[in-house]
């Protein structure tokens, strides 16, 4: 497979530089700093050290959902966010969250990472910079090579394929991003894969479709009656949008931890690429059936029109999930946006 044959440079022209010493095969005694600030000197593996420990760089929508699932399965989970307000909100919900600026990573947080066995990277690139963590390649490398990491996954996007004229694309399709953010994601994919290979860690890139789930869906948008963002308005015109429920992303992540995989890149999408117009029309119908009085407040002209208006359809892409199903053995909980939205609205008791 020859996709992402990139030079390992950011668009700013700064190369990723890693030296290629062999990773130590034997663990030496080390001083471990845990997320709660407690440290211990350790000469052999303890029960705590052998327990699965997930560190999530970027505790966004997917990270929070994944953290909750892993904690329910007995994992130790910590993550990062960039604002004190969000940190306080997440900690109130029982999540262990550190304040972290990827542009200027603190050594305390980097040392904390050494005690974790698994790393999920869910930080988007920054325009003009690229992946903010990969700016610090040598620091990352030394942290990972001296730590306990066994697994790494970088969350990317199907936007790296660009406009494919409505073709069906799989992971072997040549990625040809058309916007700057997608180009930066493609470079970041290769940067994380190179880094993981350099230090001997199992790594995957997951190219996610449009992410939705409880609290973040067409149903929620209609109920909240909020205006469409500019990016949402642009997506209305797309003929095909591949999407995926957050619960199915978590399924795929857990499968990649369990299974020894041959390929490094996987598309994570459902079976039913559809236009945003179609999805919102279906969501509006669900809301109308469950809460007729609510829909009466949303006049068809003022609210439904933005979602179901006629548009000039653009040639986009239909993304294949065959490798996800065959190699990760993922059986989708929500193979279509219809089953996903139905599940979301079924969980909402009071829309007000």
Coordinates of C-alpha atoms in Angstrom, one line a residue:
X1 CA 0.0 0.0 0.0
X2 CA 1.5 3.3 -1.0
X3 CA -0.5 6.1 0.3
X4 CA 0.8 9.0 2.4
X5 CA 4.3 8.8 0.9
X6 CA 5.3 12.1 2.4
X7 CA 8.6 13.6 3.3
X8 CA 7.8 14.1 7.0
X9 CA 7.8 17.9 6.7
X10 CA 5.3 20.4 7.9
X11 CA 4.1 23.0 5.5
X12 CA 6.1 25.5 7.5
X13 CA 9.1 23.7 6.1
X14 CA 10.3 22.3 9.5
X15 CA 11.3 18.6 9.2
X16 CA 10.4 16.0 11.7
X17 CA 13.7 14.8 13.0
X18 CA 14.0 11.6 15.0
X19 CA 17.1 9.6 15.6
X20 CA 16.8 5.9 15.1
X21 CA 18.4 4.2 18.1
X22 CA 17.0 0.8 18.9
X23 CA 14.4 0.8 21.6
X24 CA 15.6 -0.7 24.8
X25 CA 14.4 -4.3 25.1
X26 CA 14.7 -4.5 28.9
X27 CA 13.0 -2.1 31.2
X28 CA 15.3 -0.5 33.7
X29 CA 14.1 0.8 37.1
X30 CA 12.4 4.2 36.7
X31 CA 10.7 7.0 38.6
X32 CA 7.1 7.1 37.5
X33 CA 4.8 10.2 37.9
X34 CA 1.1 9.4 37.8
X35 CA -1.7 11.7 36.7
X36 CA -2.7 12.4 40.3
X37 CA 0.7 13.6 41.1
X38 CA 1.7 10.6 43.1
X39 CA 5.2 9.2 42.2
X40 CA 6.9 5.9 43.1
X41 CA 10.2 4.3 42.5
X42 CA 9.8 0.9 40.9
X43 CA 12.1 -2.0 40.2
X44 CA 9.6 -4.5 38.8
X45 CA 6.1 -4.5 37.5
X46 CA 3.4 -4.0 40.1
X47 CA -0.3 -4.7 39.7
X48 CA -0.9 -1.1 38.9
X49 CA 1.8 -0.9 36.3
X50 CA 0.5 -3.9 34.5
X51 CA -3.0 -2.5 34.4
X52 CA -4.1 -1.0 31.1
X53 CA -3.7 2.8 31.2
X54 CA -5.1 5.1 28.5
X55 CA -3.9 8.6 27.9
X56 CA -6.1 10.7 25.6
X57 CA -4.4 13.8 24.1
X58 CA -7.5 16.0 23.4
X59 CA -10.5 15.1 25.5
X60 CA -13.1 16.1 23.0
X61 CA -16.4 14.4 22.0
X62 CA -14.8 11.1 21.0
X63 CA -12.2 11.2 23.8
X64 CA -14.9 11.7 26.5
X65 CA -17.1 8.9 25.2
X66 CA -14.1 6.5 24.9
X67 CA -12.8 7.4 28.4
X68 CA -16.2 6.6 29.9
X69 CA -16.4 3.2 28.2
X70 CA -12.8 2.3 29.2
X71 CA -13.3 3.3 32.8
X72 CA -16.4 1.1 33.0
X73 CA -14.2 -1.8 31.9
X74 CA -11.6 -1.1 34.6
X75 CA -9.1 0.9 32.7
X76 CA -7.2 3.9 34.3
X77 CA -7.9 6.8 32.0
X78 CA -6.5 10.4 31.9
X79 CA -6.7 13.0 29.2
X80 CA -6.0 16.6 28.3
X81 CA -7.9 19.8 27.5
X82 CA -6.9 23.4 26.9
X83 CA -9.2 25.4 29.1
X84 CA -9.7 25.5 32.9
X85 CA -13.5 25.8 32.3
X86 CA -13.6 22.6 30.3
X87 CA -11.3 20.8 32.7
X88 CA -13.5 21.7 35.7
X89 CA -16.6 20.5 33.8
X90 CA -15.0 17.2 32.9
X91 CA -13.6 16.6 36.4
X92 CA -17.1 17.2 37.8
X93 CA -18.2 14.3 35.6
X94 CA -15.5 12.1 37.1
X95 CA -12.8 12.3 34.4
X96 CA -9.2 12.8 35.2
X97 CA -8.1 15.7 33.0
X98 CA -4.9 17.8 32.8
X99 CA -4.6 21.3 31.4
X100 CA -2.2 21.0 28.5
X101 CA -1.0 23.3 25.7
X102 CA 0.3 21.1 22.8
X103 CA 2.3 24.1 21.5
X104 CA 4.2 24.3 24.7
X105 CA 4.1 20.9 26.4
X106 CA 5.0 20.9 30.1
X107 CA 7.6 18.3 31.2
X108 CA 5.3 17.3 34.1
X109 CA 2.6 16.1 31.7
X110 CA 5.1 14.5 29.4
X111 CA 6.5 12.6 32.3
X112 CA 3.0 11.5 33.3
X113 CA 2.6 10.0 29.8
X114 CA 5.5 7.6 30.5
X115 CA 3.4 5.6 32.9
X116 CA 0.6 4.9 30.4
X117 CA 0.3 1.9 28.1
X118 CA -1.9 3.3 25.4
X119 CA -2.1 6.7 23.7
X120 CA -5.0 8.1 21.7
X121 CA -4.2 11.3 19.8
X122 CA -7.3 13.4 19.1
X123 CA -5.8 16.9 18.6
X124 CA -6.5 18.6 15.3
X125 CA -3.8 20.3 13.3
X126 CA -3.4 24.1 13.6
X127 CA -3.4 26.2 10.5
X128 CA 0.1 27.4 9.6
X129 CA 1.7 25.0 12.1
X130 CA 0.4 21.5 11.5
X131 CA 0.2 19.0 14.3
X132 CA 1.2 20.9 17.5
X133 CA 2.6 17.8 19.2
X134 CA 4.8 16.8 16.4
X135 CA 6.6 20.1 16.6
X136 CA 8.3 18.6 19.6
X137 CA 9.4 15.4 17.9
X138 CA 12.5 14.7 19.9
X139 CA 10.8 15.3 23.2
X140 CA 7.9 13.0 22.2
X141 CA 10.4 10.4 21.1
X142 CA 12.4 10.4 24.3
X143 CA 9.1 10.3 26.3
X144 CA 7.8 7.3 24.4
X145 CA 11.0 5.3 24.3
X146 CA 11.5 5.6 28.0
X147 CA 7.9 4.9 28.9
X148 CA 5.5 1.9 28.8
X149 CA 3.5 2.7 25.6
X150 CA 2.4 -0.4 23.6
X151 CA -0.3 1.2 21.4
X152 CA -1.0 4.5 19.7
X153 CA -3.9 5.6 17.5
X154 CA -4.2 9.0 15.7
X155 CA -7.7 10.1 14.8
X156 CA -7.7 11.7 11.4
X157 CA -10.5 12.4 8.9
X158 CA -11.9 11.0 5.6
X159 CA -11.4 14.6 4.3
X160 CA -7.8 13.6 3.4
X161 CA -9.2 11.9 0.3
X162 CA -10.5 15.2 -1.2
X163 CA -13.2 15.4 -3.8
X164 CA -13.3 12.0 -5.6
X165 CA -16.2 12.7 -8.0
X166 CA -18.6 10.4 -6.1
X167 CA -16.2 7.4 -6.3
X168 CA -16.0 4.7 -3.7
X169 CA -12.7 5.0 -1.9
X170 CA -10.8 2.6 0.4
X171 CA -7.6 3.0 2.3
X172 CA -5.5 2.2 -0.8
X173 CA -7.0 5.1 -2.7
X174 CA -4.5 7.9 -3.2
X175 CA -5.3 10.6 -0.7
X176 CA -5.5 14.0 -2.4
X177 CA -6.8 16.6 0.0
X178 CA -8.2 19.8 -1.4
X179 CA -8.2 22.1 1.6
X180 CA -5.4 23.2 3.9
X181 CA -6.7 21.5 7.1
X182 CA -7.0 18.1 5.3
X183 CA -3.5 18.5 3.9
X184 CA -2.2 19.1 7.4
X185 CA -4.1 16.0 8.7
X186 CA -2.4 13.9 6.0
X187 CA 1.0 15.1 7.1
X188 CA 0.2 14.5 10.7
X189 CA -0.9 10.9 9.9
X190 CA 2.5 10.1 8.5
X191 CA 4.3 11.9 11.3
X192 CA 2.6 9.9 14.0
X193 CA 3.1 6.6 12.1
X194 CA 6.8 7.4 11.6
X195 CA 7.2 8.3 15.3
X196 CA 5.5 5.1 16.5
X197 CA 7.6 3.0 14.1
X198 CA 10.8 4.7 15.3
X199 CA 10.2 3.7 18.9
X200 CA 8.6 0.3 18.3
X201 CA 5.0 1.0 19.2
X202 CA 1.9 -0.5 17.5
X203 CA 0.1 2.3 15.7
X204 CA -2.9 2.9 13.6
X205 CA -4.5 5.9 11.9
X206 CA -8.3 6.0 11.9
X207 CA -9.9 8.2 9.2
X208 CA -13.2 9.1 10.7
X209 CA -16.3 10.1 8.9
X210 CA -18.6 12.8 10.2
X211 CA -18.9 12.1 13.9
X212 CA -22.3 12.2 15.7
X213 CA -23.8 10.8 18.8
X214 CA -25.9 11.8 21.9
X215 CA -25.8 15.5 22.2
X216 CA -24.2 16.0 18.8
X217 CA -26.5 15.1 16.0
X218 CA -29.1 16.4 13.6
X219 CA -31.8 15.7 16.2
X220 CA -30.0 17.8 18.8
X221 CA -29.4 20.6 16.3
X222 CA -33.1 20.8 15.5
X223 CA -34.2 20.6 19.1
X224 CA -31.8 23.4 20.1
X225 CA -33.0 25.5 17.1
X226 CA -29.6 26.9 16.8
X227 CA -28.3 28.5 13.5
X228 CA -26.2 26.5 11.2
X229 CA -22.5 27.2 11.3
X230 CA -20.7 28.1 8.1
X231 CA -19.1 24.6 7.9
X232 CA -22.6 23.1 8.3
X233 CA -24.0 25.2 5.6
X234 CA -21.2 24.1 3.2
X235 CA -21.9 20.5 4.0
X236 CA -25.5 20.8 3.1
X237 CA -24.5 20.9 -0.6
X238 CA -22.6 17.6 -0.4
X239 CA -24.2 14.6 -2.2
X240 CA -22.3 12.0 -0.1
X241 CA -21.2 12.5 3.5
X242 CA -19.8 9.5 5.3
X243 CA -20.5 9.6 9.0
X244 CA -20.1 7.3 12.0
X245 CA -21.7 7.1 15.5
X246 CA -19.2 7.7 18.3
X247 CA -20.1 4.3 19.8
X248 CA -18.9 2.6 16.7
X249 CA -15.6 4.6 16.8
X250 CA -15.1 3.2 20.3
X251 CA -15.8 -0.3 19.0
X252 CA -13.1 0.1 16.4
X253 CA -10.6 1.5 18.9
X254 CA -11.0 -1.3 21.3
X255 CA -10.7 -3.9 18.5
X256 CA -7.4 -2.3 17.3
X257 CA -6.1 -2.7 20.8
X258 CA -7.0 -6.4 20.9
X259 CA -6.1 -7.5 17.4
X260 CA -2.7 -7.6 15.7
X261 CA -3.3 -5.7 12.5
X262 CA -1.5 -5.8 9.2
X263 CA -2.4 -2.4 7.9
X264 CA -1.9 0.9 9.5
X265 CA -4.8 3.0 8.2
X266 CA -8.5 2.3 8.5
X267 CA -11.6 4.1 7.4
X268 CA -14.1 4.3 10.2
X269 CA -17.5 5.0 8.7
X270 CA -21.0 3.5 8.6
X271 CA -22.7 1.7 5.7
X272 CA -24.8 4.6 4.5
X273 CA -23.2 7.7 3.1
X274 CA -26.0 10.3 2.6
X275 CA -26.4 14.0 2.0
X276 CA -26.9 16.3 5.0
X277 CA -30.2 17.4 3.4
X278 CA -31.5 13.8 3.6
X279 CA -30.2 13.3 7.2
X280 CA -31.9 16.5 8.5
X281 CA -35.1 15.7 6.8
X282 CA -35.2 12.3 8.5
X283 CA -34.3 13.9 11.9
X284 CA -37.0 16.5 11.5
X285 CA -39.5 13.7 10.9
X286 CA -38.4 11.9 14.0
X287 CA -38.7 15.1 16.1
X288 CA -42.1 15.8 14.6
X289 CA -43.5 12.4 15.5
X290 CA -42.2 12.5 19.0
X291 CA -42.9 16.1 19.9
X292 CA -45.5 17.6 17.4
X293 CA -45.9 20.7 19.5
X294 CA -42.2 21.4 19.3
X295 CA -42.1 21.2 15.5
X296 CA -45.1 23.6 15.3
X297 CA -42.8 26.2 16.9
X298 CA -40.3 25.5 14.2
X299 CA -42.0 26.8 11.0
X300 CA -41.3 24.9 7.9
X301 CA -39.9 28.0 6.3
X302 CA -37.7 29.2 9.1
X303 CA -36.3 25.9 10.3
X304 CA -36.8 23.0 7.9
X305 CA -35.8 25.1 4.9
X306 CA -32.0 25.3 5.7
X307 CA -31.8 21.5 6.0
X308 CA -33.9 20.3 3.1
X309 CA -33.5 23.0 0.5
X310 CA -32.6 22.1 -3.0
X311 CA -28.8 22.4 -3.7
X312 CA -26.4 22.0 -6.4
X313 CA -25.0 18.6 -5.6
X314 CA -21.2 18.2 -5.7
X315 CA -19.3 15.1 -6.6
X316 CA -17.8 13.9 -3.4
X317 CA -16.9 10.4 -2.3
X318 CA -18.4 7.2 -0.7
X319 CA -16.0 5.8 1.8
X320 CA -15.5 2.0 2.1
X321 CA -15.5 0.4 5.5
X322 CA -14.7 -3.1 4.3
X323 CA -11.3 -3.3 6.0
X324 CA -12.8 -2.1 9.3
X325 CA -15.4 -4.9 9.1
X326 CA -13.1 -7.7 7.8
X327 CA -9.9 -7.0 9.8
X328 CA -11.2 -5.2 12.9
X329 CA -14.3 -7.5 13.0
X330 CA -16.4 -4.5 13.8
X331 CA -20.2 -5.2 13.7
X332 CA -21.7 -1.7 13.5
X333 CA -24.1 -0.8 16.3
X334 CA -25.5 1.9 14.0
X335 CA -25.0 0.9 10.3
X336 CA -27.0 3.8 9.1
X337 CA -27.8 7.4 10.3
X338 CA -31.4 6.2 10.6
X339 CA -30.7 3.7 13.3
X340 CA -28.2 6.1 15.0
X341 CA -30.7 9.0 15.1
X342 CA -33.5 6.8 16.3
X343 CA -31.3 5.6 19.2
X344 CA -30.5 9.2 20.1
X345 CA -34.1 10.5 20.1
X346 CA -35.2 7.4 22.1
X347 CA -32.8 8.5 24.9
X348 CA -34.2 12.0 25.1
X349 CA -37.1 12.3 27.5
X350 CA -37.6 16.0 27.6
X351 CA -36.3 18.2 24.7
X352 CA -36.7 21.4 26.8

